[in-house]
Amino acid sequence: MNFLEEVVERAHHALTDEVFDYLLLRGASVEQVKQTRVGYFHKPPVIEGDTPEIKRFRFWAESHDLRDRIIFPLTNPSGQVIGLNTRGYPKKKFDRFIVKSATAEAILFGFTEEVKQKAWETGWLSICEGTFDWFPLNRAAPQSVCVLSANVSNAQVKFLWRFVRTVVTVLDNDSGGDEGRLKLDRRLGRMQEAPQIFRLDYKGKDPGESWDSAVGSWAAKTEAFNKQVRSEIALMGLD
């Protein structure tokens, strides 16, 4: 087993009710938490072994005070865990670990088998920046993946080019998101048989905030956000 797989499994099983409730409050569903194997560590995990990657992880965990952290598994397009995004809970603190040998790969969150299958069937994929943005977006558009930044990496660009015919950007509504869309459009546009790119318009700074700004219960917020996203997708002719 990849040592990060062990880390992810242990973190997922250590998820407390309090943190689980927090994830639901931020827009996740029970099914999505299970599919993506989001987890939690009250204190840094002890990983046995002396390989260079394990030593590097151990040093990273100790030097970044990896206590009280929500763990978001990051994978390559094949589904192998190659890194972790961490968020402090309840205190905000963000860190990321990537296996050194995988830095040239497309790093993704939420690229589950269900997402992969839906993208294959429809030929398109929507992308967002934040892990919490992915949860509501994935329910509205099942073929969605989180690329972790508006500045899409070269490996992620190649992944999109090879995998789908159409890319729908659902990046943040700020200067960084606008710049990221322009860069992605230019970079994909230079490639042979480049995918077409659509921008999905939505209310709010980011998809997570847009979902949360709706009035009512979790179900009511989800219904309102789904309606907003799906109406935009229908206008693109992708429904």
CSV table of C-alpha atoms in Angstrom, one decimal:
chain,number,residue,atom,x,y,z
A,1,MET,CA,0.0,0.0,0.0
A,2,ASN,CA,1.2,3.5,-0.9
A,3,PHE,CA,2.1,5.1,2.5
A,4,LEU,CA,-0.2,8.0,1.7
A,5,GLU,CA,-3.1,5.6,1.2
A,6,GLU,CA,-2.5,4.4,4.8
A,7,VAL,CA,-2.5,8.1,6.0
A,8,VAL,CA,-5.7,8.8,4.2
A,9,GLU,CA,-7.5,5.6,5.5
A,10,ARG,CA,-6.4,6.3,9.1
A,11,ALA,CA,-7.5,10.0,8.8
A,12,HIS,CA,-10.9,9.0,7.3
A,13,HIS,CA,-11.6,6.6,10.1
A,14,ALA,CA,-10.5,9.2,12.6
A,15,LEU,CA,-13.1,11.7,11.4
A,16,THR,CA,-15.1,12.9,14.4
A,17,ASP,CA,-18.8,13.7,14.6
A,18,GLU,CA,-17.9,17.4,15.2
A,19,VAL,CA,-15.7,17.7,12.1
A,20,PHE,CA,-18.2,15.7,10.0
A,21,ASP,CA,-20.9,18.2,11.0
A,22,TYR,CA,-18.6,21.0,10.0
A,23,LEU,CA,-18.1,19.5,6.6
A,24,LEU,CA,-21.8,19.2,6.1
A,25,LEU,CA,-22.2,22.8,7.2
A,26,ARG,CA,-19.6,23.8,4.6
A,27,GLY,CA,-21.7,22.1,1.8
A,28,ALA,CA,-20.4,18.5,1.7
A,29,SER,CA,-22.8,15.6,1.7
A,30,VAL,CA,-22.3,12.3,3.6
A,31,GLU,CA,-21.8,10.4,0.3
A,32,GLN,CA,-19.2,12.9,-0.9
A,33,VAL,CA,-17.2,12.7,2.3
A,34,LYS,CA,-17.1,8.9,1.9
A,35,GLN,CA,-16.3,9.0,-1.8
A,36,THR,CA,-13.3,11.4,-1.4
A,37,ARG,CA,-12.2,9.9,1.9
A,38,VAL,CA,-11.9,13.3,3.6
A,39,GLY,CA,-10.4,12.7,7.1
A,40,TYR,CA,-9.1,14.3,10.2
A,41,PHE,CA,-6.1,14.1,12.5
A,42,HIS,CA,-6.1,15.4,16.1
A,43,LYS,CA,-2.3,14.9,16.1
A,44,PRO,CA,0.3,14.0,13.5
A,45,PRO,CA,0.1,10.4,12.3
A,46,VAL,CA,3.1,8.1,13.1
A,47,ILE,CA,4.1,6.4,9.9
A,48,GLU,CA,6.7,3.6,10.0
A,49,GLY,CA,9.4,3.2,7.4
A,50,ASP,CA,12.6,4.7,6.2
A,51,THR,CA,12.0,5.4,2.5
A,52,PRO,CA,13.0,8.9,1.4
A,53,GLU,CA,9.3,9.8,0.8
A,54,ILE,CA,8.2,8.6,4.2
A,55,LYS,CA,11.1,10.5,5.9
A,56,ARG,CA,10.1,13.6,3.9
A,57,PHE,CA,6.5,13.2,5.0
A,58,ARG,CA,7.5,12.7,8.6
A,59,PHE,CA,9.6,15.8,8.6
A,60,TRP,CA,6.8,17.8,6.9
A,61,ALA,CA,4.2,16.6,9.4
A,62,GLU,CA,6.4,17.5,12.3
A,63,SER,CA,7.6,20.9,11.0
A,64,HIS,CA,4.0,22.0,10.0
A,65,ASP,CA,2.5,21.1,13.4
A,66,LEU,CA,0.0,18.7,11.8
A,67,ARG,CA,-2.5,18.8,14.7
A,68,ASP,CA,-6.3,19.3,14.4
A,69,ARG,CA,-6.3,19.1,10.6
A,70,ILE,CA,-8.9,18.1,8.1
A,71,ILE,CA,-7.3,16.0,5.5
A,72,PHE,CA,-8.2,16.2,1.8
A,73,PRO,CA,-6.6,13.4,-0.3
A,74,LEU,CA,-5.1,14.6,-3.6
A,75,THR,CA,-4.8,12.2,-6.5
A,76,ASN,CA,-3.5,11.9,-10.0
A,77,PRO,CA,-5.9,11.2,-12.9
A,78,SER,CA,-5.4,7.4,-12.3
A,79,GLY,CA,-6.8,7.8,-8.7
A,80,GLN,CA,-3.5,7.2,-6.9
A,81,VAL,CA,-3.1,9.3,-3.8
A,82,ILE,CA,-0.1,11.6,-4.4
A,83,GLY,CA,-0.6,14.3,-1.8
A,84,LEU,CA,-2.7,15.9,0.9
A,85,ASN,CA,-4.4,19.2,1.4
A,86,THR,CA,-4.8,20.1,5.1
A,87,ARG,CA,-7.0,22.7,6.8
A,88,GLY,CA,-6.9,23.5,10.4
A,89,TYR,CA,-10.0,22.9,12.4
A,90,PRO,CA,-11.3,24.9,14.2
A,91,LYS,CA,-8.3,27.3,13.6
A,92,LYS,CA,-7.7,28.1,10.0
A,93,LYS,CA,-4.3,26.9,8.8
A,94,PHE,CA,-3.5,25.5,5.3
A,95,ASP,CA,-0.7,23.3,4.2
A,96,ARG,CA,0.0,20.9,1.3
A,97,PHE,CA,2.2,17.8,0.9
A,98,ILE,CA,2.9,16.3,-2.5
A,99,VAL,CA,5.0,13.2,-3.1
A,100,LYS,CA,8.2,14.5,-4.7
A,101,SER,CA,8.1,11.9,-7.5
A,102,ALA,CA,4.6,13.0,-8.5
A,103,THR,CA,5.2,16.8,-8.9
A,104,ALA,CA,5.0,16.5,-12.7
A,105,GLU,CA,1.5,14.9,-12.6
A,106,ALA,CA,-1.9,16.5,-12.6
A,107,ILE,CA,-2.8,17.0,-9.0
A,108,LEU,CA,-6.6,16.8,-8.4
A,109,PHE,CA,-9.2,16.7,-5.6
A,110,GLY,CA,-12.6,15.0,-6.2
A,111,PHE,CA,-11.7,13.1,-9.3
A,112,THR,CA,-13.6,10.0,-8.2
A,113,GLU,CA,-14.6,7.1,-10.3
A,114,GLU,CA,-18.1,8.5,-10.5
A,115,VAL,CA,-16.7,11.8,-11.9
A,116,LYS,CA,-14.4,10.1,-14.3
A,117,GLN,CA,-17.3,8.0,-15.7
A,118,LYS,CA,-19.6,10.9,-16.1
A,119,ALA,CA,-16.9,13.0,-17.8
A,120,TRP,CA,-16.2,10.1,-20.2
A,121,GLU,CA,-19.9,9.8,-21.0
A,122,THR,CA,-20.6,13.5,-21.6
A,123,GLY,CA,-17.2,14.7,-22.9
A,124,TRP,CA,-16.9,17.6,-20.6
A,125,LEU,CA,-15.5,18.5,-17.2
A,126,SER,CA,-16.0,21.5,-15.0
A,127,ILE,CA,-13.2,22.8,-12.8
A,128,CYS,CA,-13.1,24.8,-9.6
A,129,GLU,CA,-10.3,26.1,-7.3
A,130,GLY,CA,-11.2,25.2,-3.7
A,131,THR,CA,-11.9,21.8,-2.0
A,132,PHE,CA,-15.0,23.2,-0.4
A,133,ASP,CA,-16.2,24.6,-3.7
A,134,TRP,CA,-16.1,21.1,-5.2
A,135,PHE,CA,-18.8,19.7,-2.9
A,136,PRO,CA,-21.8,21.8,-4.1
A,137,LEU,CA,-20.5,22.0,-7.7
A,138,ASN,CA,-20.1,18.2,-7.9
A,139,ARG,CA,-23.8,17.7,-6.9
A,140,ALA,CA,-25.0,20.3,-9.5
A,141,ALA,CA,-22.6,19.0,-12.2
A,142,PRO,CA,-21.3,15.5,-11.4
A,143,GLN,CA,-18.4,15.8,-13.9
A,144,SER,CA,-16.5,18.3,-11.7
A,145,VAL,CA,-13.0,18.3,-10.4
A,146,CYS,CA,-11.0,20.6,-8.1
A,147,VAL,CA,-7.7,21.8,-9.6
A,148,LEU,CA,-6.7,23.7,-6.3
A,149,SER,CA,-5.8,27.0,-7.9
A,150,ALA,CA,-6.8,29.4,-10.6
A,151,ASN,CA,-3.3,29.0,-12.0
A,152,VAL,CA,-3.9,25.7,-13.7
A,153,SER,CA,-0.6,23.7,-13.9
A,154,ASN,CA,0.9,22.5,-17.2
A,155,ALA,CA,0.2,18.9,-16.1
A,156,GLN,CA,-3.5,19.8,-15.5
A,157,VAL,CA,-3.7,21.5,-18.8
A,158,LYS,CA,-2.4,18.4,-20.6
A,159,PHE,CA,-4.8,16.3,-18.5
A,160,LEU,CA,-7.8,18.4,-19.6
A,161,TRP,CA,-6.7,18.4,-23.3
A,162,ARG,CA,-6.4,14.6,-23.3
A,163,PHE,CA,-9.5,13.8,-21.3
A,164,VAL,CA,-12.4,15.9,-22.5
A,165,ARG,CA,-13.6,17.9,-25.5
A,166,THR,CA,-15.1,20.8,-23.4
A,167,VAL,CA,-13.9,22.5,-20.2
A,168,VAL,CA,-16.3,24.6,-18.0
A,169,THR,CA,-14.5,26.9,-15.7
A,170,VAL,CA,-16.1,27.6,-12.4
A,171,LEU,CA,-13.2,29.5,-10.9
A,172,ASP,CA,-13.5,32.2,-8.2
A,173,ASN,CA,-15.1,35.5,-9.2
A,174,ASP,CA,-12.1,37.6,-8.5
A,175,SER,CA,-9.0,38.9,-10.3
A,176,GLY,CA,-7.2,35.7,-9.7
A,177,GLY,CA,-10.0,33.7,-11.2
A,178,ASP,CA,-10.3,36.0,-14.2
A,179,GLU,CA,-6.6,35.8,-14.9
A,180,GLY,CA,-6.7,32.0,-14.5
A,181,ARG,CA,-9.5,31.8,-17.1
A,182,LEU,CA,-7.6,33.9,-19.6
A,183,LYS,CA,-4.3,31.9,-19.1
A,184,LEU,CA,-6.1,28.6,-19.5
A,185,ASP,CA,-7.9,29.8,-22.6
A,186,ARG,CA,-4.6,30.8,-24.2
A,187,ARG,CA,-2.8,27.7,-23.2
A,188,LEU,CA,-5.4,25.3,-24.4
A,189,GLY,CA,-6.0,27.4,-27.5
A,190,ARG,CA,-2.4,26.8,-28.6
A,191,MET,CA,-2.9,23.0,-28.6
A,192,GLN,CA,-4.1,20.9,-31.5
A,193,GLU,CA,-7.7,20.0,-31.4
A,194,ALA,CA,-8.1,22.2,-28.3
A,195,PRO,CA,-11.2,21.6,-26.1
A,196,GLN,CA,-13.7,24.4,-26.2
A,197,ILE,CA,-13.9,26.5,-23.0
A,198,PHE,CA,-17.0,27.9,-21.3
A,199,ARG,CA,-17.2,30.1,-18.3
A,200,LEU,CA,-20.1,29.3,-15.9
A,201,ASP,CA,-21.5,32.5,-14.4
A,202,TYR,CA,-22.8,32.3,-10.8
A,203,LYS,CA,-23.5,34.6,-7.9
A,204,GLY,CA,-20.9,35.0,-5.1
A,205,LYS,CA,-17.2,35.0,-4.8
A,206,ASP,CA,-16.8,31.2,-5.2
A,207,PRO,CA,-19.1,28.2,-5.6
A,208,GLY,CA,-18.9,27.4,-1.9
A,209,GLU,CA,-20.0,30.9,-0.9
A,210,SER,CA,-22.7,30.9,-3.6
A,211,TRP,CA,-24.1,27.7,-2.1
A,212,ASP,CA,-24.0,29.0,1.4
A,213,SER,CA,-25.6,32.4,0.6
A,214,ALA,CA,-28.9,30.7,-0.3
A,215,VAL,CA,-31.6,31.0,2.3
A,216,GLY,CA,-32.8,27.9,4.2
A,217,SER,CA,-31.7,24.4,5.1
A,218,TRP,CA,-28.9,22.4,3.6
A,219,ALA,CA,-31.4,20.9,1.1
A,220,ALA,CA,-32.8,24.3,0.2
A,221,LYS,CA,-29.3,25.7,-0.4
A,222,THR,CA,-28.5,22.7,-2.6
A,223,GLU,CA,-31.7,23.0,-4.6
A,224,ALA,CA,-31.0,26.8,-5.2
A,225,PHE,CA,-27.4,26.2,-6.2
A,226,ASN,CA,-28.2,23.3,-8.5
A,227,LYS,CA,-30.9,25.3,-10.3
A,228,GLN,CA,-28.4,28.2,-10.8
A,229,VAL,CA,-25.6,26.0,-12.2
A,230,ARG,CA,-27.8,23.7,-14.3
A,231,SER,CA,-29.6,26.6,-16.0
A,232,GLU,CA,-26.2,27.9,-17.0
A,233,ILE,CA,-25.1,24.5,-18.2
A,234,ALA,CA,-28.3,24.2,-20.3
A,235,LEU,CA,-27.5,27.5,-22.0
A,236,MET,CA,-24.2,26.1,-23.0
A,237,GLY,CA,-25.9,23.1,-24.6
A,238,LEU,CA,-24.2,20.6,-22.3
A,239,ASP,CA,-27.2,19.3,-20.3
